[in-house]
Coordinates of C-alpha atoms in Angstrom, one line a residue:
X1 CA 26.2 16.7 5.5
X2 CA 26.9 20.1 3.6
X3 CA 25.5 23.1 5.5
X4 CA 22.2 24.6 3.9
X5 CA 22.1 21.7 1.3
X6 CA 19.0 21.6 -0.7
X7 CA 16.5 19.0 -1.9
X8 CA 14.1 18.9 -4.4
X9 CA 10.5 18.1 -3.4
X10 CA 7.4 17.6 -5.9
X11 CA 5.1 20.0 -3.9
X12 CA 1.0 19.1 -4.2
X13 CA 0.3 23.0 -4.1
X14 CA -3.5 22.4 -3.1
X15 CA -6.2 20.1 -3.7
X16 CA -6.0 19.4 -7.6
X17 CA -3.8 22.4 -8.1
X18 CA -1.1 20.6 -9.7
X19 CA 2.3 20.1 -8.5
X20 CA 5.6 22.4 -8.3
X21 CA 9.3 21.0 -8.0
X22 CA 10.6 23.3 -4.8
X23 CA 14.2 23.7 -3.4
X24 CA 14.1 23.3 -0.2
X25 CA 16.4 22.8 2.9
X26 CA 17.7 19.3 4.4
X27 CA 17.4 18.8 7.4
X28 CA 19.8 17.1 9.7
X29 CA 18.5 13.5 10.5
X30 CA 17.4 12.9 13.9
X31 CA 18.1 10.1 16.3
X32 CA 17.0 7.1 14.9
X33 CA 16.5 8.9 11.4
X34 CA 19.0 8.1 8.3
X35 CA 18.7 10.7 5.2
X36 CA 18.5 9.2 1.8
X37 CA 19.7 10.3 -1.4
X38 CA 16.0 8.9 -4.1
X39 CA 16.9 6.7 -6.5
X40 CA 13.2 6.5 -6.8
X41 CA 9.7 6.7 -5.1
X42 CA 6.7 5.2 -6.4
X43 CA 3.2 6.6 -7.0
X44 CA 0.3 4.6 -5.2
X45 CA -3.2 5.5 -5.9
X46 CA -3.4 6.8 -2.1
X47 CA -1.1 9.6 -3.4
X48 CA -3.4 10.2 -6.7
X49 CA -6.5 10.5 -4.1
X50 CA -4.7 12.8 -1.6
X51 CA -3.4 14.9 -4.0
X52 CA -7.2 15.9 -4.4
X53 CA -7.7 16.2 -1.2
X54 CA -9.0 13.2 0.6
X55 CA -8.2 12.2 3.5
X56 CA -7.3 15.6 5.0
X57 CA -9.8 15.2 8.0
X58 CA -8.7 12.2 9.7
X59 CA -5.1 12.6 8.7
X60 CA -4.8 16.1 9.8
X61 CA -4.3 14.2 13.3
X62 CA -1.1 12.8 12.2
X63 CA -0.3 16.1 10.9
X64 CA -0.5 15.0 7.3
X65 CA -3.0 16.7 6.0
X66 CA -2.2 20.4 5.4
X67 CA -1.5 21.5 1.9
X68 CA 1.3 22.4 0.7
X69 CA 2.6 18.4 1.2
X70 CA 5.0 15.8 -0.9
X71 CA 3.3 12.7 -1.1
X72 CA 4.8 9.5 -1.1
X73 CA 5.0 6.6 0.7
X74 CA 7.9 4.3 -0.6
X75 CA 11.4 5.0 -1.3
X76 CA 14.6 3.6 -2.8
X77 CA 18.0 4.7 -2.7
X78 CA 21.4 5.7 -1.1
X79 CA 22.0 6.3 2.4
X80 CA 23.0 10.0 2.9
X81 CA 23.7 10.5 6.2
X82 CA 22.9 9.0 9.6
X83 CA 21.2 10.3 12.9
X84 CA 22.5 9.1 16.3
X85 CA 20.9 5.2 17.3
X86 CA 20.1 4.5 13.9
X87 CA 21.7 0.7 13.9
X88 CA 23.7 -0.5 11.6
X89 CA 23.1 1.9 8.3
X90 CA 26.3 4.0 7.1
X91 CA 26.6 6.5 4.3
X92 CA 26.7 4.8 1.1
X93 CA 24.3 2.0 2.2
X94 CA 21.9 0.9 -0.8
X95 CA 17.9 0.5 0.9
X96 CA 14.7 0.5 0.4
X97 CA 11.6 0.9 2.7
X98 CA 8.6 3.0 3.4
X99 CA 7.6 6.2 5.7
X100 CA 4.2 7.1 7.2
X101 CA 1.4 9.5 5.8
X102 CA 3.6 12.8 6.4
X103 CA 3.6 16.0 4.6
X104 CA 7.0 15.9 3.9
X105 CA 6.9 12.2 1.8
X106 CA 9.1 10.7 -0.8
X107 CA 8.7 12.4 -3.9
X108 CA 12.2 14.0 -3.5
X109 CA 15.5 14.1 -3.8
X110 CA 16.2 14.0 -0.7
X111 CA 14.3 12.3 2.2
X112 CA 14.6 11.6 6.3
X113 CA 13.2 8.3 7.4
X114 CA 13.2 6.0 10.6
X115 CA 15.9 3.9 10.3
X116 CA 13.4 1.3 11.4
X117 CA 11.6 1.3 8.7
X118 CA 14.3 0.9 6.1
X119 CA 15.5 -2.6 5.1
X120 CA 19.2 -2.6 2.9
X121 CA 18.4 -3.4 -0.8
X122 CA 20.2 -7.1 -1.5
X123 CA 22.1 -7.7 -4.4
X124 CA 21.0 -8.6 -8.0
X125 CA 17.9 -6.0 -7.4
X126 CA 17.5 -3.0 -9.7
X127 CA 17.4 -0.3 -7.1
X128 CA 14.7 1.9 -8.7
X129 CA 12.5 -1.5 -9.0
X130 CA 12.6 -1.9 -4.8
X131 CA 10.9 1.4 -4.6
X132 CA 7.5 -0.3 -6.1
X133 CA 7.5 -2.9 -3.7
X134 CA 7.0 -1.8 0.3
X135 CA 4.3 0.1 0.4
X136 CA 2.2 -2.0 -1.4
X137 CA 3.5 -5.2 0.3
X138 CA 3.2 -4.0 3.7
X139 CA -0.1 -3.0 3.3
X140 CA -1.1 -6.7 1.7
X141 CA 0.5 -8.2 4.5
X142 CA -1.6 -6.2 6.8
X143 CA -4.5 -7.0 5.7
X144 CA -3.9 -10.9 4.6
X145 CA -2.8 -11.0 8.6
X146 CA -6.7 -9.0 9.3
X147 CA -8.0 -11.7 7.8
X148 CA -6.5 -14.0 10.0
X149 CA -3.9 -15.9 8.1
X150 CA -0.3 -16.5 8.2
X151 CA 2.3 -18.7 7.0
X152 CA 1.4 -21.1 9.7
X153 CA -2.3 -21.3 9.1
X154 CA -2.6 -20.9 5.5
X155 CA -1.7 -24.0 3.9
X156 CA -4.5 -25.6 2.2
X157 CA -6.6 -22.4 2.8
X158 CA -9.0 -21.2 0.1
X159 CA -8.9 -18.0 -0.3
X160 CA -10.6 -15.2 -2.6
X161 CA -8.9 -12.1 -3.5
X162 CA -10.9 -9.4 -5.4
X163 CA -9.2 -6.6 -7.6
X164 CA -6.0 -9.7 -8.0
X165 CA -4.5 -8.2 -10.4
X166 CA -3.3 -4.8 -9.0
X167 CA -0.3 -4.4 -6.4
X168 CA -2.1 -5.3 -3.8
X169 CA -3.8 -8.5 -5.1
X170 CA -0.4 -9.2 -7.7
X171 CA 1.9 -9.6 -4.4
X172 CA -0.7 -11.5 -2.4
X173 CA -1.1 -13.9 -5.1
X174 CA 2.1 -14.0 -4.7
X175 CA 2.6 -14.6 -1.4
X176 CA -0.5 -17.1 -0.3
X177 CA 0.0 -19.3 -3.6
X178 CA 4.2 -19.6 -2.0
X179 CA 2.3 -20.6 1.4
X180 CA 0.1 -23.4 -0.2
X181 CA -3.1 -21.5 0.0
X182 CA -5.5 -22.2 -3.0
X183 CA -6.5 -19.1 -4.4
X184 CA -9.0 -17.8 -6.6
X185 CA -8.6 -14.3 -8.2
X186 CA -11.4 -11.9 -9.4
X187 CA -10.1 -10.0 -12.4
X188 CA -10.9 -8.5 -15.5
X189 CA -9.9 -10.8 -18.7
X190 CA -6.9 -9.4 -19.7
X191 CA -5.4 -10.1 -17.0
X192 CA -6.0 -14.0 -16.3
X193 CA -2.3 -14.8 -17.3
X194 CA -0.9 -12.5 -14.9
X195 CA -3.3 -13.9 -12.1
X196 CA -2.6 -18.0 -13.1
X197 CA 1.3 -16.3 -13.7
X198 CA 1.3 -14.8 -10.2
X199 CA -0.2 -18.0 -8.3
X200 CA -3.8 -18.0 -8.9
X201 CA -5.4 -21.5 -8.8
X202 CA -8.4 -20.1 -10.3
X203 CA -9.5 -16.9 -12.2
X204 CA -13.0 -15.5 -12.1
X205 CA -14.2 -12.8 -14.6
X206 CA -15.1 -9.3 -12.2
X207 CA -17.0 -7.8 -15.5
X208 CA -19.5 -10.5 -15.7
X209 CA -21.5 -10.5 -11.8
X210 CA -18.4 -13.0 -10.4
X211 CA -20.4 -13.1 -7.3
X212 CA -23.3 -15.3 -8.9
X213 CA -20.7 -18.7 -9.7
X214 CA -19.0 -18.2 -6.5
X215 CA -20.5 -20.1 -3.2
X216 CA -19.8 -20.4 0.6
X217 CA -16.7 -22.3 0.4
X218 CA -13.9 -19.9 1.0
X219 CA -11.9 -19.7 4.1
X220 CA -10.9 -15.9 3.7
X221 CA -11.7 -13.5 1.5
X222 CA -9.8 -9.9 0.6
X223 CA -10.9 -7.1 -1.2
X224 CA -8.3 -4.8 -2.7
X225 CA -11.1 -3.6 -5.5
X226 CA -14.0 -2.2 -4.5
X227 CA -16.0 -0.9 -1.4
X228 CA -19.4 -1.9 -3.2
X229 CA -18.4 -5.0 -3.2
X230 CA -17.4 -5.9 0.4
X231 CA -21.0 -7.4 1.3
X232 CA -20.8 -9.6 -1.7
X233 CA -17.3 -11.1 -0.9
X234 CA -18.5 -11.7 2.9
X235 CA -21.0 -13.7 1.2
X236 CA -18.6 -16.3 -0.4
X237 CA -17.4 -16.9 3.3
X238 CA -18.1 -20.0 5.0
X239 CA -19.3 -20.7 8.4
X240 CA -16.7 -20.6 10.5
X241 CA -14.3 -19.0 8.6
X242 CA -11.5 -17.2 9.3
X243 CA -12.1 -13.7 8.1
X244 CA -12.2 -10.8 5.8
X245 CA -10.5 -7.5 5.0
X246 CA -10.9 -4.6 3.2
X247 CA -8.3 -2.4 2.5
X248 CA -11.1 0.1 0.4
X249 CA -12.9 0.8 3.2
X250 CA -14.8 4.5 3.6
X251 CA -13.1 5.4 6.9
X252 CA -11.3 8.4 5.4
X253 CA -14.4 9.5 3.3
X254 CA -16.8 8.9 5.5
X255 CA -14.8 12.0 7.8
X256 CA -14.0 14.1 5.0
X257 CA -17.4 14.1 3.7
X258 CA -19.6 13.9 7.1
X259 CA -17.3 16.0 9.9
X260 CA -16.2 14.5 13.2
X261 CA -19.5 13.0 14.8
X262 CA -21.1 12.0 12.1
X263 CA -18.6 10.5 10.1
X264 CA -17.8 8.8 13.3
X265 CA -21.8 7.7 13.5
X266 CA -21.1 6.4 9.9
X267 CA -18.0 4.5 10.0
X268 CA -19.5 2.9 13.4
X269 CA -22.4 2.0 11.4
X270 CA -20.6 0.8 8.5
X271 CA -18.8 -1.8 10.8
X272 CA -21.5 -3.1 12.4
X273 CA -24.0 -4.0 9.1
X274 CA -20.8 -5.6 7.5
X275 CA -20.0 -7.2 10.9
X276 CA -23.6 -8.5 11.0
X277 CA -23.6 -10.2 7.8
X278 CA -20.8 -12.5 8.5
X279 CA -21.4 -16.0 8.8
X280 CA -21.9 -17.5 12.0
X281 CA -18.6 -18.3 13.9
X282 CA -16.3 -16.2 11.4
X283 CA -13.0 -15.0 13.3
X284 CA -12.0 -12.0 11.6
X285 CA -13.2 -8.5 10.3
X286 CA -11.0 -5.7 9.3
X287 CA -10.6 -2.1 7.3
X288 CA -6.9 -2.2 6.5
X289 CA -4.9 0.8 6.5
X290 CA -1.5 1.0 5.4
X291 CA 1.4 2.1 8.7
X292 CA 4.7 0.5 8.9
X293 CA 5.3 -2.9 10.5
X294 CA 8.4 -4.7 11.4
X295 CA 6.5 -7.9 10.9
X296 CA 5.7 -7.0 7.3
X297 CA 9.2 -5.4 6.4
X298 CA 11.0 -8.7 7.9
X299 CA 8.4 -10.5 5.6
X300 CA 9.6 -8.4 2.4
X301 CA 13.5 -8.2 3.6
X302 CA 13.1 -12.4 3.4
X303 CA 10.6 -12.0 -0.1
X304 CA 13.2 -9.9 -1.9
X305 CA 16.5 -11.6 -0.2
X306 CA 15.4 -15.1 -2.4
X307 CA 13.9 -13.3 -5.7
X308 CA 10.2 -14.6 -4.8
X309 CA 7.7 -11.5 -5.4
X310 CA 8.1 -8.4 -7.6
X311 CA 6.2 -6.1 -9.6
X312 CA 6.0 -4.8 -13.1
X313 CA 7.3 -1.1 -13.7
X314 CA 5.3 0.2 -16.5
X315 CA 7.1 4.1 -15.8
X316 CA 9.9 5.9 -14.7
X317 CA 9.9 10.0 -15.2
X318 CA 11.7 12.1 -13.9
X319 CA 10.6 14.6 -11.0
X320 CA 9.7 17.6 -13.3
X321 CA 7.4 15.1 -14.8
X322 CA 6.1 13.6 -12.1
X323 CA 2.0 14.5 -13.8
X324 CA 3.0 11.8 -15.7
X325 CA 3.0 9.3 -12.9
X326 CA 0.0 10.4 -11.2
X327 CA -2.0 10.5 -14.8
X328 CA -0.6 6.7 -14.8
X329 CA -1.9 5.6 -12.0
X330 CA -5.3 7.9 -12.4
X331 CA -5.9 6.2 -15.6
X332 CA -5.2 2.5 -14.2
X333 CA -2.5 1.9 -16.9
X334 CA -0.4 -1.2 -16.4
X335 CA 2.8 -1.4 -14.4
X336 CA 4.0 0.4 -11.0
X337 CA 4.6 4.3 -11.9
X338 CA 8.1 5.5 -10.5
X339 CA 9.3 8.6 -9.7
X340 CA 12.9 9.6 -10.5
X341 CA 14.9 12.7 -9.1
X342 CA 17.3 12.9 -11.4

């Protein structure tokens, strides 16, 4: 790696003060780190919602929440050079994978990362398209595993997914419908086709009180839509079934908005009245949050290996106009938002 060799990083100056594109210096790669040269990073709506602030509380404890901070979860691109014990990756590698909540994300040029939670990008891929996929899938996986399914169980399962048609819900459609689940998708109208397209077995309308046509029959239920919601959708679970997860939970609110003990108080009591309105002898309750998994990434490495589960790109700008992204994914346009350096 060249001495004093710069990156550029889209810098969140402040909450909702915008973004700057800064130069600054690369770092050599620790052990167990690899340095990638971007080929792209995606926007998630985590990144539209920190860049406003949230979240600052209980992530300043990972040390992600000071401002300034590049955001970005999900990356794509060329292996630049390699930290000591960092397996098998060389320079010139092609991969894709993901990095924690950090101040120092993926919107760059230039990005370290744990070799362990990068996965080499197979052939026949586009390479920008990758970097839409593993943040998004790990956290589905997560939480379709908080629910207490896997590819062992789920055969035959009914399951519900609300908000079915984003990222989240797409890639779990996705993935259940491939294990022989039968799933049923809440989603607005315009997006049946991609529901049934995706692996839906049945599509309810979420503008139109869904709740009221749905009963007690399903066997795990995930929302990826709304927090409102959540009591509604442990409603539709039957007895003994095995579990719900959320991954729009108020954990991060309820800290920014309440402090330490009370937003503590309040998640605590947020748990327990959702907990308490599950029906008798179900297995599972869980708030979701997205953090890297081998499990999931080995999941994804096998997903993207055969062709199976993708999502749509509906942009790619280029850093200095990386607004556009954010406005993208603000505005709930269709289509993953990327982020190109170049």
């Amino acid at each position: 790696m060249v001495t004093n060799a710069i990156s550029a990083a889209l810098t969140c100056v402040g909450p909702g003060d915008g973004f700057e594109v800064r130069r600054v210096l690369r770092r050599k790669p620790a052990a167990g780190e690899i340095e990638v040269a971007v080929a792209a990073a995606s926007v998630n709506p985590i990144d539209v919602r920190r860049a406003q602030g949230y979240g600052r509380r209980l992530l300043s404890l990972v040390g992600a929440g000071r401002f300034p901070m590049v955001l970005g979860n999900d990356v794509a691109g060329t292996v630049s050079a390699v930290g000591n014990n960092a397996g098998a990756f060389k320079i010139g590698d092609l991969v894709f994978g993901v990095k924690p909540p950090s101040v120092e994300g993926t919107h760059a040029s230039h990005v370290l990362v744990k070799a362990a939670h990068m996965l080499s990008a197979p052939r026949g891929w586009d390479l920008q398209a990758l970097a839409a996929l593993p943040y998004s899938f790990v956290t589905m996986w997560l939480a379709v595993r908080d629910a207490g399914l896997t590819r062992q169980n789920a055969a035959g399962k009914k399951v519900l997914i609300h908000g079915a048609a984003g990222g989240l819900g797409t890639l779990a459609l996705q993935m259940l419908s491939r294990w022989g689940s039968q799933v049923t998708a809440i989603a607005r109208p315009p997006d049946f086709a991609a529901c049934r397209q995706a692996g839906a077995a049945e599509v309810v309308d979420s503008s139109v009180k869904p709740f009221a046509t749905l009963s007690r029959a399903f066997d795990a239920t995930l929302n990826f839509a709304a927090w409102e919601d959540d009591l509604s959708l442990l409603g539709c679970l039957r007895g003994g079934a095995l579990g719900h997860a959320t991954t729009v939970h108020p954990l991060l609110a309820n800290f920014d908005e309440l402090g330490w003990l009370r937003g503590a108080l309040k998640t605590f009591s947020d748990k327990r009245s959702h907990r308490a309105a599950l029906p008798k002898g179900t297995q599972n309750y869980a708030w979701t949050a997205f953090r890297p998994d081998a499990a999931a990434l080995q999941e994804l490495r096998q997903s993207v290996e055969h062709q199976r589960d993708g999502l749509s790109i509906g942009l790619r700008t280029p850093l200095a106009s990386a607004g556009q992204a954010f406005d993208h994914v603000r505005s709930r346009q269709r289509g993953r938002a990327l982020i190109l350096p170049e």
